[in-house]
PDB file of C-alpha atoms in Angstrom:
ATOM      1  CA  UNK A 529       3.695 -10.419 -20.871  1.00 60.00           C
ATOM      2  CA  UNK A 530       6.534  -7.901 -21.491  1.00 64.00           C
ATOM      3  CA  UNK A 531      10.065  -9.378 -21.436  1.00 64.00           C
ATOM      4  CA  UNK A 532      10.827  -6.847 -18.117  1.00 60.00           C
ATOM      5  CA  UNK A 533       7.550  -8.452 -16.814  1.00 58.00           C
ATOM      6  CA  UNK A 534       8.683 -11.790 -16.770  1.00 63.00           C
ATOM      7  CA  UNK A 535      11.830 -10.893 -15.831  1.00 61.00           C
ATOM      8  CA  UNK A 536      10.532  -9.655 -12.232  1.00 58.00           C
ATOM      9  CA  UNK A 537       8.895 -12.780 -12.110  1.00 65.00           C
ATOM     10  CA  UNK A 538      11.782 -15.084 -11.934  1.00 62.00           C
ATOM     11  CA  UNK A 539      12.326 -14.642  -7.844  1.00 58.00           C
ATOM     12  CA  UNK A 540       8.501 -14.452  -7.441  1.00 61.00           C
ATOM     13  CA  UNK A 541       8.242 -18.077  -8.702  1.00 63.00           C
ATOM     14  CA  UNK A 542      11.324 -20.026  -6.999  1.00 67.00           C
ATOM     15  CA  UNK A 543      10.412 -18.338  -3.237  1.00 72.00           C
ATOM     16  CA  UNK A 544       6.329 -18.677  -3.567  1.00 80.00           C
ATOM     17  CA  UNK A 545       5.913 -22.237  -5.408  1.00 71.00           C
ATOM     18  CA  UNK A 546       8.379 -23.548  -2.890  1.00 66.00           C
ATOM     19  CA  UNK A 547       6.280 -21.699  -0.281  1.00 72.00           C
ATOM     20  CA  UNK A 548       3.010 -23.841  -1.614  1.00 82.00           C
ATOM     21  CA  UNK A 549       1.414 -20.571  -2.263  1.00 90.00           C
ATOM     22  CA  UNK A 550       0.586 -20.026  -5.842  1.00 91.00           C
ATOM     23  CA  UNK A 551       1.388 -22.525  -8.603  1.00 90.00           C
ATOM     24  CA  UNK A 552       0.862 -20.663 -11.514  1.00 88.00           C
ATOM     25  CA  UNK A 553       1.605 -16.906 -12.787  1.00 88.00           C
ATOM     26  CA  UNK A 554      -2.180 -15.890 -14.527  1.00 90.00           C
ATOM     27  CA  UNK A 555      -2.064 -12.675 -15.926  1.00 90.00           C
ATOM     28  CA  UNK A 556      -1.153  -8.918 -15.563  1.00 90.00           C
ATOM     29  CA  UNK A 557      -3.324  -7.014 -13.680  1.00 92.00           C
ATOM     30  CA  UNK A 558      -1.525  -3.696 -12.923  1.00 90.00           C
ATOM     31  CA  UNK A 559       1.697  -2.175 -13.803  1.00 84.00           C
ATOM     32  CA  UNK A 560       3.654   0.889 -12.507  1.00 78.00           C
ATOM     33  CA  UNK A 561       6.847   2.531 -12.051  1.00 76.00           C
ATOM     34  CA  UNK A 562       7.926   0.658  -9.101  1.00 81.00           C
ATOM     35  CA  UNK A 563       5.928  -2.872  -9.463  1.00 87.00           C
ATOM     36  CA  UNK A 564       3.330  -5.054 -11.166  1.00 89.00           C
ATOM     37  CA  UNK A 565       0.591  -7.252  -9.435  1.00 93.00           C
ATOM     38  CA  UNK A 566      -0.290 -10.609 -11.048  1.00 92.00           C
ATOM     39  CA  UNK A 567      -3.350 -12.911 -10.496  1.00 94.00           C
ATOM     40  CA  UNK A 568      -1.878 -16.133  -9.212  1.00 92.00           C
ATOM     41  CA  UNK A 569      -3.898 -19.407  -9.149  1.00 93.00           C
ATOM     42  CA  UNK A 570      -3.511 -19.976  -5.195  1.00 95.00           C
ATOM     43  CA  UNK A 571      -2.611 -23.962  -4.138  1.00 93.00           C
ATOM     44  CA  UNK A 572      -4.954 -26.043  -3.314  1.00 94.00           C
ATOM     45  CA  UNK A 573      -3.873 -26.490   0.411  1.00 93.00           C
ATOM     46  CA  UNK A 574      -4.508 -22.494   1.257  1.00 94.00           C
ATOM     47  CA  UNK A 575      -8.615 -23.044   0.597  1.00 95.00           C
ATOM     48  CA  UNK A 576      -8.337 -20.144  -1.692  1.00 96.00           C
ATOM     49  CA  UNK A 577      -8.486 -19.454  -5.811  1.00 96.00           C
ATOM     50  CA  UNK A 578      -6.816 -16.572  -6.227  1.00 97.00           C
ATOM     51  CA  UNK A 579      -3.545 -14.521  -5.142  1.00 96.00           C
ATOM     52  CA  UNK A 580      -2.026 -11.397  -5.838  1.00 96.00           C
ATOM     53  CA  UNK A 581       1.006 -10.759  -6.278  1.00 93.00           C
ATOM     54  CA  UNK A 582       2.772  -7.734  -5.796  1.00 93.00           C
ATOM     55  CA  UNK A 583       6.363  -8.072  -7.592  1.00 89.00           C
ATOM     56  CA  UNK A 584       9.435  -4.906  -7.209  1.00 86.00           C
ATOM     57  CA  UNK A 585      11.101  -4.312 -10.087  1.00 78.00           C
ATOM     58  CA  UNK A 586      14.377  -4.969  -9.925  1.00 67.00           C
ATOM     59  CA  UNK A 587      16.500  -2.492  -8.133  1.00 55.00           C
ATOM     60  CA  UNK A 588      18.227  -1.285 -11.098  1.00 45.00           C
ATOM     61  CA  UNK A 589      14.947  -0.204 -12.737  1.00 46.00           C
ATOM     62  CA  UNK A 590      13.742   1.273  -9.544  1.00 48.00           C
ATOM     63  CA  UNK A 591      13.261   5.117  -8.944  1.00 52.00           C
ATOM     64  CA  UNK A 592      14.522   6.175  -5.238  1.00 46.00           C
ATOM     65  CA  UNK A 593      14.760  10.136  -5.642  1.00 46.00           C
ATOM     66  CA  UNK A 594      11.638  10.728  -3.896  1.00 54.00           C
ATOM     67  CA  UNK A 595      12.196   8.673  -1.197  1.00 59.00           C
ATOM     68  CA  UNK A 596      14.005  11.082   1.790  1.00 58.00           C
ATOM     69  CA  UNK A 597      10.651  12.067   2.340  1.00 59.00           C
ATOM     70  CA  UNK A 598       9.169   9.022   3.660  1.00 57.00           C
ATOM     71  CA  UNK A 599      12.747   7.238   4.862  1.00 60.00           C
ATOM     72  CA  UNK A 600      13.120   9.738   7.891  1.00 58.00           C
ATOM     73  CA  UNK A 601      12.413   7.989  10.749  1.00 55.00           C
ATOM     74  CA  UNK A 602      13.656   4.451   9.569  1.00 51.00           C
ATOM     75  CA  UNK A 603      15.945   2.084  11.797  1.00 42.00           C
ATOM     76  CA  UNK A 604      18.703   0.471  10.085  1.00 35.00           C
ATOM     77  CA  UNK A 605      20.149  -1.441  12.344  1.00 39.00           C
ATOM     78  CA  UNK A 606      23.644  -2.707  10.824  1.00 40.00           C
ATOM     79  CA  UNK A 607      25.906   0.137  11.087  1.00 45.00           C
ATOM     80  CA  UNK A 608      27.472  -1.628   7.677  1.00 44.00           C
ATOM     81  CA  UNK A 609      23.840  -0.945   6.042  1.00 35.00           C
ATOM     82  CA  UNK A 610      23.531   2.308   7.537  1.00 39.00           C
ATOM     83  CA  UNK A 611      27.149   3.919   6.298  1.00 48.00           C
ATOM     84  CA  UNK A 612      26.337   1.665   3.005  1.00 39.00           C
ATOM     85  CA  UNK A 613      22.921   3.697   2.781  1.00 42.00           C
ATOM     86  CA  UNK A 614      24.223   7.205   3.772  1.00 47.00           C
ATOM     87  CA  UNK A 615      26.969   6.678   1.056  1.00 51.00           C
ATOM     88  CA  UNK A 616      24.491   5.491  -1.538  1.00 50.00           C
ATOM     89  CA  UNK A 617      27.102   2.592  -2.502  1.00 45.00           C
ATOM     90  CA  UNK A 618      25.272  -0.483  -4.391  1.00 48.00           C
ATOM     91  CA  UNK A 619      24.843  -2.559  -1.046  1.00 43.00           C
ATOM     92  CA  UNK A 620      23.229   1.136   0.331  1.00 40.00           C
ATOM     93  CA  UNK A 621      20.478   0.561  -2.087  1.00 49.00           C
ATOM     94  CA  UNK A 622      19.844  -3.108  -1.522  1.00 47.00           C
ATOM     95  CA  UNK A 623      19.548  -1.913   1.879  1.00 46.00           C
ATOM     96  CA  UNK A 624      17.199   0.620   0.837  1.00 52.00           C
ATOM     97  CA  UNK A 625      15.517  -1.459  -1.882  1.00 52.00           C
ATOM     98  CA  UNK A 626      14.752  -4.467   0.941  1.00 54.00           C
ATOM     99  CA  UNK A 627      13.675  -1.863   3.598  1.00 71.00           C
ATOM    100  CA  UNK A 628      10.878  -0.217   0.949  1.00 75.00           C
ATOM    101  CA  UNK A 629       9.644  -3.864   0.311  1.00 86.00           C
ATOM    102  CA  UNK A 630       9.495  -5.483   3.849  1.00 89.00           C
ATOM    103  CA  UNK A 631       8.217  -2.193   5.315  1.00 88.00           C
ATOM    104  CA  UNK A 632       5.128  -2.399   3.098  1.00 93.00           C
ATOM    105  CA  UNK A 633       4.342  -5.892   4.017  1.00 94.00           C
ATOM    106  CA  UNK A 634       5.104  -5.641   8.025  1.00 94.00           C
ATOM    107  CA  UNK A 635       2.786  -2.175   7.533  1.00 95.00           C
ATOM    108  CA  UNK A 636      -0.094  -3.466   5.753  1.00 96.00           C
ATOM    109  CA  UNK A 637       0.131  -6.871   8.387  1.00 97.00           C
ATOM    110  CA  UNK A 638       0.225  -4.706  11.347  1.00 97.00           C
ATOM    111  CA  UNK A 639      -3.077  -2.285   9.606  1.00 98.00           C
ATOM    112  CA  UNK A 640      -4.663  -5.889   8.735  1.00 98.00           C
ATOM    113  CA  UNK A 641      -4.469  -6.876  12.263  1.00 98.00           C
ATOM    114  CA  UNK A 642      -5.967  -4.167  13.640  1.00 98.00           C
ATOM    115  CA  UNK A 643      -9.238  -3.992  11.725  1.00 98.00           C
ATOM    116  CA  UNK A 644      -8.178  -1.095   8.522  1.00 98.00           C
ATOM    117  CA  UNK A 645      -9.298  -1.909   5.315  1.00 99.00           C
ATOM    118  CA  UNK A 646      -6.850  -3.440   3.475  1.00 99.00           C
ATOM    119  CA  UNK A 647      -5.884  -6.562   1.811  1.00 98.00           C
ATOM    120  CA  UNK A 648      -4.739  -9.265   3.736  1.00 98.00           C
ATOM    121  CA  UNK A 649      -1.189  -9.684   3.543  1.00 97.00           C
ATOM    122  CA  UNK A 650       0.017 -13.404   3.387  1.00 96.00           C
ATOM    123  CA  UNK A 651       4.105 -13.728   2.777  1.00 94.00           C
ATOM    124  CA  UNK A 652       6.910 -11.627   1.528  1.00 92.00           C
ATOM    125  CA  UNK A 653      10.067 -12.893   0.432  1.00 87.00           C
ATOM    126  CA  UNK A 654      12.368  -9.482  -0.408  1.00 82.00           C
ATOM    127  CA  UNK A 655      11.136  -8.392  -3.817  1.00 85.00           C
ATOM    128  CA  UNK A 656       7.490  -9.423  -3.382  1.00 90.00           C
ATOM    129  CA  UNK A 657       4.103  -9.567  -1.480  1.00 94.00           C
ATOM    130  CA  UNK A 658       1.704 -12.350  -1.933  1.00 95.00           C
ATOM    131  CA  UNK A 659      -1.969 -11.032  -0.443  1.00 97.00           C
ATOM    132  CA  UNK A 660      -5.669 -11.784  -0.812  1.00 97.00           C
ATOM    133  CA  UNK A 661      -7.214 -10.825  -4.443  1.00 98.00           C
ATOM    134  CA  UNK A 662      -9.641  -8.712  -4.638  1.00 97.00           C
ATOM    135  CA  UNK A 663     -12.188  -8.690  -7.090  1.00 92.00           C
ATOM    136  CA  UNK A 664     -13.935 -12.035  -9.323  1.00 87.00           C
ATOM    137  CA  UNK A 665     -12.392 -14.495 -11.144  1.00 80.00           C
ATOM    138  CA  UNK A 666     -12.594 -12.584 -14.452  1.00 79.00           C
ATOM    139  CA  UNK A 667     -11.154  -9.218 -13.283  1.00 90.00           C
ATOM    140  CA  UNK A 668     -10.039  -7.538 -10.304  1.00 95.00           C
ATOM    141  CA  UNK A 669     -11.424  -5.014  -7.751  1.00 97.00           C
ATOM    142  CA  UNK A 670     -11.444  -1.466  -9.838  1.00 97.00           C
ATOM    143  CA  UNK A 671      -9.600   1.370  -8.849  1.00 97.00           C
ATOM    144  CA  UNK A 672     -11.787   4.089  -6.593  1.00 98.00           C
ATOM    145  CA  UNK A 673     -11.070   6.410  -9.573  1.00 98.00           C
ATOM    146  CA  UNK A 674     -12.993   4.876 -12.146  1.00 97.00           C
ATOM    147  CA  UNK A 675     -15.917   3.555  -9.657  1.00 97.00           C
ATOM    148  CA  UNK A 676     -19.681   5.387  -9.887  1.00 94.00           C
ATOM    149  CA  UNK A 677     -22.133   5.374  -7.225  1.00 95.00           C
ATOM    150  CA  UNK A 678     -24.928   7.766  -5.704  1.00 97.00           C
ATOM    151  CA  UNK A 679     -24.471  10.623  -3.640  1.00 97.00           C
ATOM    152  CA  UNK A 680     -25.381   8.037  -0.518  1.00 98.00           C
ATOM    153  CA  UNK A 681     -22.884   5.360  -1.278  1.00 98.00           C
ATOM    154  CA  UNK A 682     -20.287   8.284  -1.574  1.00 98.00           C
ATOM    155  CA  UNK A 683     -20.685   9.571   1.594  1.00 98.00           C
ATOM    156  CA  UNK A 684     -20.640   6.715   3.253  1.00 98.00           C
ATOM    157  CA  UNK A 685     -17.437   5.804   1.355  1.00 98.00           C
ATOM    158  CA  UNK A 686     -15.715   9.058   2.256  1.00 99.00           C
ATOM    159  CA  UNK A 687     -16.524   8.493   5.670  1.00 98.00           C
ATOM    160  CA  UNK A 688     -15.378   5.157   5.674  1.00 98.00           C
ATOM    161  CA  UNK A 689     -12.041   5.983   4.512  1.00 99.00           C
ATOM    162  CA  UNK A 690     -11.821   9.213   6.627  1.00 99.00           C
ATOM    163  CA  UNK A 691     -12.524   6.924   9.954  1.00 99.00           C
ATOM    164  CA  UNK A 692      -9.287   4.263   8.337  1.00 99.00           C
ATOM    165  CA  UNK A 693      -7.003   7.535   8.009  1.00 99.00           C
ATOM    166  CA  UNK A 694      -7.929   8.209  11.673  1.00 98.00           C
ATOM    167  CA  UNK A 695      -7.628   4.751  12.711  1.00 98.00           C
ATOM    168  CA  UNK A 696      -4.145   4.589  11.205  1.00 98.00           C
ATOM    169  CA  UNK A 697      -2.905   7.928  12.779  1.00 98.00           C
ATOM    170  CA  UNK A 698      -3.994   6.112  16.187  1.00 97.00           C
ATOM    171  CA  UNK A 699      -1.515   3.462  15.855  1.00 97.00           C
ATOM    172  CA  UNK A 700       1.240   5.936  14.167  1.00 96.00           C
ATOM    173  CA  UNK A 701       0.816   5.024  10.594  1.00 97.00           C
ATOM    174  CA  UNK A 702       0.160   7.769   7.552  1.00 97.00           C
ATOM    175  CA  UNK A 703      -0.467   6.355   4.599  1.00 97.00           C
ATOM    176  CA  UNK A 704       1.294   9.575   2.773  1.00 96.00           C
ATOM    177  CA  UNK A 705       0.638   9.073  -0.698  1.00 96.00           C
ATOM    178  CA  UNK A 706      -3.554   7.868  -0.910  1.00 98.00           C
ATOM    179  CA  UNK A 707      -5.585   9.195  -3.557  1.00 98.00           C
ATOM    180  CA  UNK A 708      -8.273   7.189  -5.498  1.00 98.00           C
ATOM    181  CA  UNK A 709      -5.398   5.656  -7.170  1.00 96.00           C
ATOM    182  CA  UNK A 710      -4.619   3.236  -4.480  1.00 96.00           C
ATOM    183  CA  UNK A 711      -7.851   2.728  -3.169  1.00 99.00           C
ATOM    184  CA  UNK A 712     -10.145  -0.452  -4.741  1.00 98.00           C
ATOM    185  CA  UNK A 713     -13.880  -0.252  -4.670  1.00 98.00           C
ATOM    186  CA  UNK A 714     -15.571  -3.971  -4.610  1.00 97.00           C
ATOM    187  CA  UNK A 715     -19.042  -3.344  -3.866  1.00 96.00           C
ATOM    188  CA  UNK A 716     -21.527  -1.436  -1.931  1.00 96.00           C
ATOM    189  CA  UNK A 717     -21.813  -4.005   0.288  1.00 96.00           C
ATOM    190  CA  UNK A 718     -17.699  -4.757   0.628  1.00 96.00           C
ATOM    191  CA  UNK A 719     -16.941  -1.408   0.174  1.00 97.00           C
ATOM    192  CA  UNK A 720     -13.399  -0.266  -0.350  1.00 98.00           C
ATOM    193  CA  UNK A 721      -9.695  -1.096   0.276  1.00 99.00           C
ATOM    194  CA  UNK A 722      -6.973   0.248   0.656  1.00 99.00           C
ATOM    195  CA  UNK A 723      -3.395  -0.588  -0.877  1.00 98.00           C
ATOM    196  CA  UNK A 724       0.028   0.819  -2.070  1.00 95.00           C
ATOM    197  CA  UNK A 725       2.019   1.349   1.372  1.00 94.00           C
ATOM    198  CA  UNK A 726       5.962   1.394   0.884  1.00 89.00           C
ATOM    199  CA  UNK A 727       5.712   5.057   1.715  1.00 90.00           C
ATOM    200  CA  UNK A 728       3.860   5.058   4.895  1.00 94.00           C
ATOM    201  CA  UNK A 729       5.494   6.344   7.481  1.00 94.00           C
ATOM    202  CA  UNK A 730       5.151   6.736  11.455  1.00 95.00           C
ATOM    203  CA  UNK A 731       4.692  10.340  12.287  1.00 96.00           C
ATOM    204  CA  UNK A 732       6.431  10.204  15.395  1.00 95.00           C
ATOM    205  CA  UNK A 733       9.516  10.180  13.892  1.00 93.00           C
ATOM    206  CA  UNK A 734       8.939  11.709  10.342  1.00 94.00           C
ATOM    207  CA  UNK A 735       9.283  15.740  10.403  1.00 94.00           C
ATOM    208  CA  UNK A 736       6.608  15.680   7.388  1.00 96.00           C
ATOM    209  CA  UNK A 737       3.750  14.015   8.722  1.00 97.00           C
ATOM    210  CA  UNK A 738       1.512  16.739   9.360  1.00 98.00           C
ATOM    211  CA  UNK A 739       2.026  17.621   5.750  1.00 98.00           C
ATOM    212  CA  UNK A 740       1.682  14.301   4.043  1.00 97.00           C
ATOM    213  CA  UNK A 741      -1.814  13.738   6.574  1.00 98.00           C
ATOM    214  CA  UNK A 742      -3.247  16.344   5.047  1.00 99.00           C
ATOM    215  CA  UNK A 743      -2.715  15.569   1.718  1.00 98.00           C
ATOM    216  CA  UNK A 744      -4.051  12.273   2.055  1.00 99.00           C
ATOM    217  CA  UNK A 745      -7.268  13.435   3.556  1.00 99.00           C
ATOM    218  CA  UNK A 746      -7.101  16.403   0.775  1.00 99.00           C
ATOM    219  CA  UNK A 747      -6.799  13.951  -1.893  1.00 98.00           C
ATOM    220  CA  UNK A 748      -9.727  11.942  -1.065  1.00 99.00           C
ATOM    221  CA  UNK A 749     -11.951  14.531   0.144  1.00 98.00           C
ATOM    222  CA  UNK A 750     -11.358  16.335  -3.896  1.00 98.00           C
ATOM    223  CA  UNK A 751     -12.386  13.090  -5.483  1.00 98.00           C
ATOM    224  CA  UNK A 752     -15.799  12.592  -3.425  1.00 98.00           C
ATOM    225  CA  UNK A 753     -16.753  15.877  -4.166  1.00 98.00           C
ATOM    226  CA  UNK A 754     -17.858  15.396  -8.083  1.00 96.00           C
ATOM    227  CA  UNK A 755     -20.474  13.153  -5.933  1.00 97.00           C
ATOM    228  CA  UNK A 756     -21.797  15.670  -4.028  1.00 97.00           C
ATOM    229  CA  UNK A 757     -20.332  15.012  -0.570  1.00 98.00           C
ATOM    230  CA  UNK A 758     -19.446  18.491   1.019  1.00 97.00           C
ATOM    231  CA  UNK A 759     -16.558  17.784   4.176  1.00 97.00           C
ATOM    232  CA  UNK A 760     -14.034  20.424   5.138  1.00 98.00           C
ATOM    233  CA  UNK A 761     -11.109  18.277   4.604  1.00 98.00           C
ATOM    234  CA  UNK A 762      -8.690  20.814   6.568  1.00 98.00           C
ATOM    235  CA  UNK A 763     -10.562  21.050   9.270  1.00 98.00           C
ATOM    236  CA  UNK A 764     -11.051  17.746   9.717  1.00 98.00           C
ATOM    237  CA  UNK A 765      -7.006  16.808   9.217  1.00 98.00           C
ATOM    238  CA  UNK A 766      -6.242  19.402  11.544  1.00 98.00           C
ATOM    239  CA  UNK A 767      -8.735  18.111  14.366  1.00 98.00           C
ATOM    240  CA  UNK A 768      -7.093  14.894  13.735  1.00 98.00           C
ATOM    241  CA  UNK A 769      -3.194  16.145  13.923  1.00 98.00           C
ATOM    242  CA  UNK A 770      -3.754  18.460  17.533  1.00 98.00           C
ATOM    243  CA  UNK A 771      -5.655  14.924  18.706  1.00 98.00           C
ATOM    244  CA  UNK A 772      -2.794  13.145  17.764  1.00 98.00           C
ATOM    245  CA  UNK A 773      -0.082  15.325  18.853  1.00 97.00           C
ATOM    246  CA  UNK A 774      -1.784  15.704  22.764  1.00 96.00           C
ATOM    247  CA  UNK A 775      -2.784  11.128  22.597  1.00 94.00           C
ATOM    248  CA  UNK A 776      -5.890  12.395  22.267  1.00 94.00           C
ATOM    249  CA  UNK A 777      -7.238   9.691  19.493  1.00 88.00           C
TER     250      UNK A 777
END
């Protein structure tokens, strides 16, 4: 483990052991630009053997300049915070840096709830997400870029993912950044999940939601096509938008 690895780790531990949650830190599973998920040995009292843990870097080390396109929209209540924010002052980008974190887990709780395919989300505490793992006790769920299947299992993958895309523009969520990079395959039978969402936004209130809708559907629709699945993936994110736009879905 890299020093800045367990140096993320430090708030993880204090909030989630206290919590009863995990008891011990296992291994790296996946790092990025703007976090790293751990396997966590779960406690004994939540019935499971496995967490995940999805840990911020700290806000120094984190990159905000692509963020105005998925903030619009965004209620900051405090009008402290929201001067703070506009003014980009150090307590602006807590404020920022707590909103990106909190509005992943309260997104991927509210998707959970309402049948998508995603992990299940189980606390946050400000710099972190604890949620199911996915995948074995030796290694976790692979990304959807490096899985292989038939032309049969793809399409019924695509369509599986094109049906969660519509079923979270029905309750005003975009994803707005999926690609086979934040999508894990487990199994023909388990099929696929999906993950990453600090950038989702609610396309009500964000100006670029037709835009980032149909790059999501673009994005997947590219990748299934080395398989041999043939969609129209601008028709099909077009049909969805008028729907949406006349509460039609």
């Amino acid at each position: 483990m890299t020093p800045l690895e367990q140096e993320i780790l430090i708030g993880l531990m204090d909030s989630f052991l206290d919590d009863s949650l995990i008891t011990e830190v296992l291994e790296v599973v996946q790092g990025g630009k703007e976090a790293t998920v751990f396997r966590c040995r779960a406690a004994p009292s939540t019935g499971r053997e496995f967490f995940a843990a999805k840990v911020y870097r700290p806000m120094e080390r984190r990159n905000f300049r692509n963020d105005q396109v998925y903030q619009q929209g965004r209620v900051i209540l405090s009008s402290r915070a929201r001067r703070a924010y506009q003014n980009r002052s150090d307590f602006g980008r807590k404020v920022q840096y707590g909103q990106w974190v909190n509005a992943e887990y309260a997104t991927q709780q509210a998707l959970y709830d309402i049948g998508a395919d995603v992990p299940q989300p189980l606390a946050c505490n400000g710099s972190a997400i604890v949620m199911e793992w996915l995948g074995s006790a030796g290694s976790a769920a692979v990304q959807l870029r490096h899985a292989r299947f038939d032309r049969d299992e793809a399409i019924a993958l695509h369509d599986r993912l094109m049906s969660n895309i519509e079923l979270m523009l029905r309750n005003n969520v975009i994803h707005g950044d999926l690609s086979p990079f934040n999508v894990l395959y487990l199994s023909p039978e388990e099929g696929v999940r999906i993950i990453d969402f600090p950038q989702a936004i609610d396309p009500r209130e964000n100006r670029n939601a037709c835009e980032l809708l149909f790059r999501d559907v673009e994005n997947i629709s590219r990748f299934f096509e080395k398989f041999g699945v043939r969609s129209d993936p601008g028709r099909f994110a077009s049909r969805l938008w008028n729907r949406f736009v006349h509460a039609d879905l």
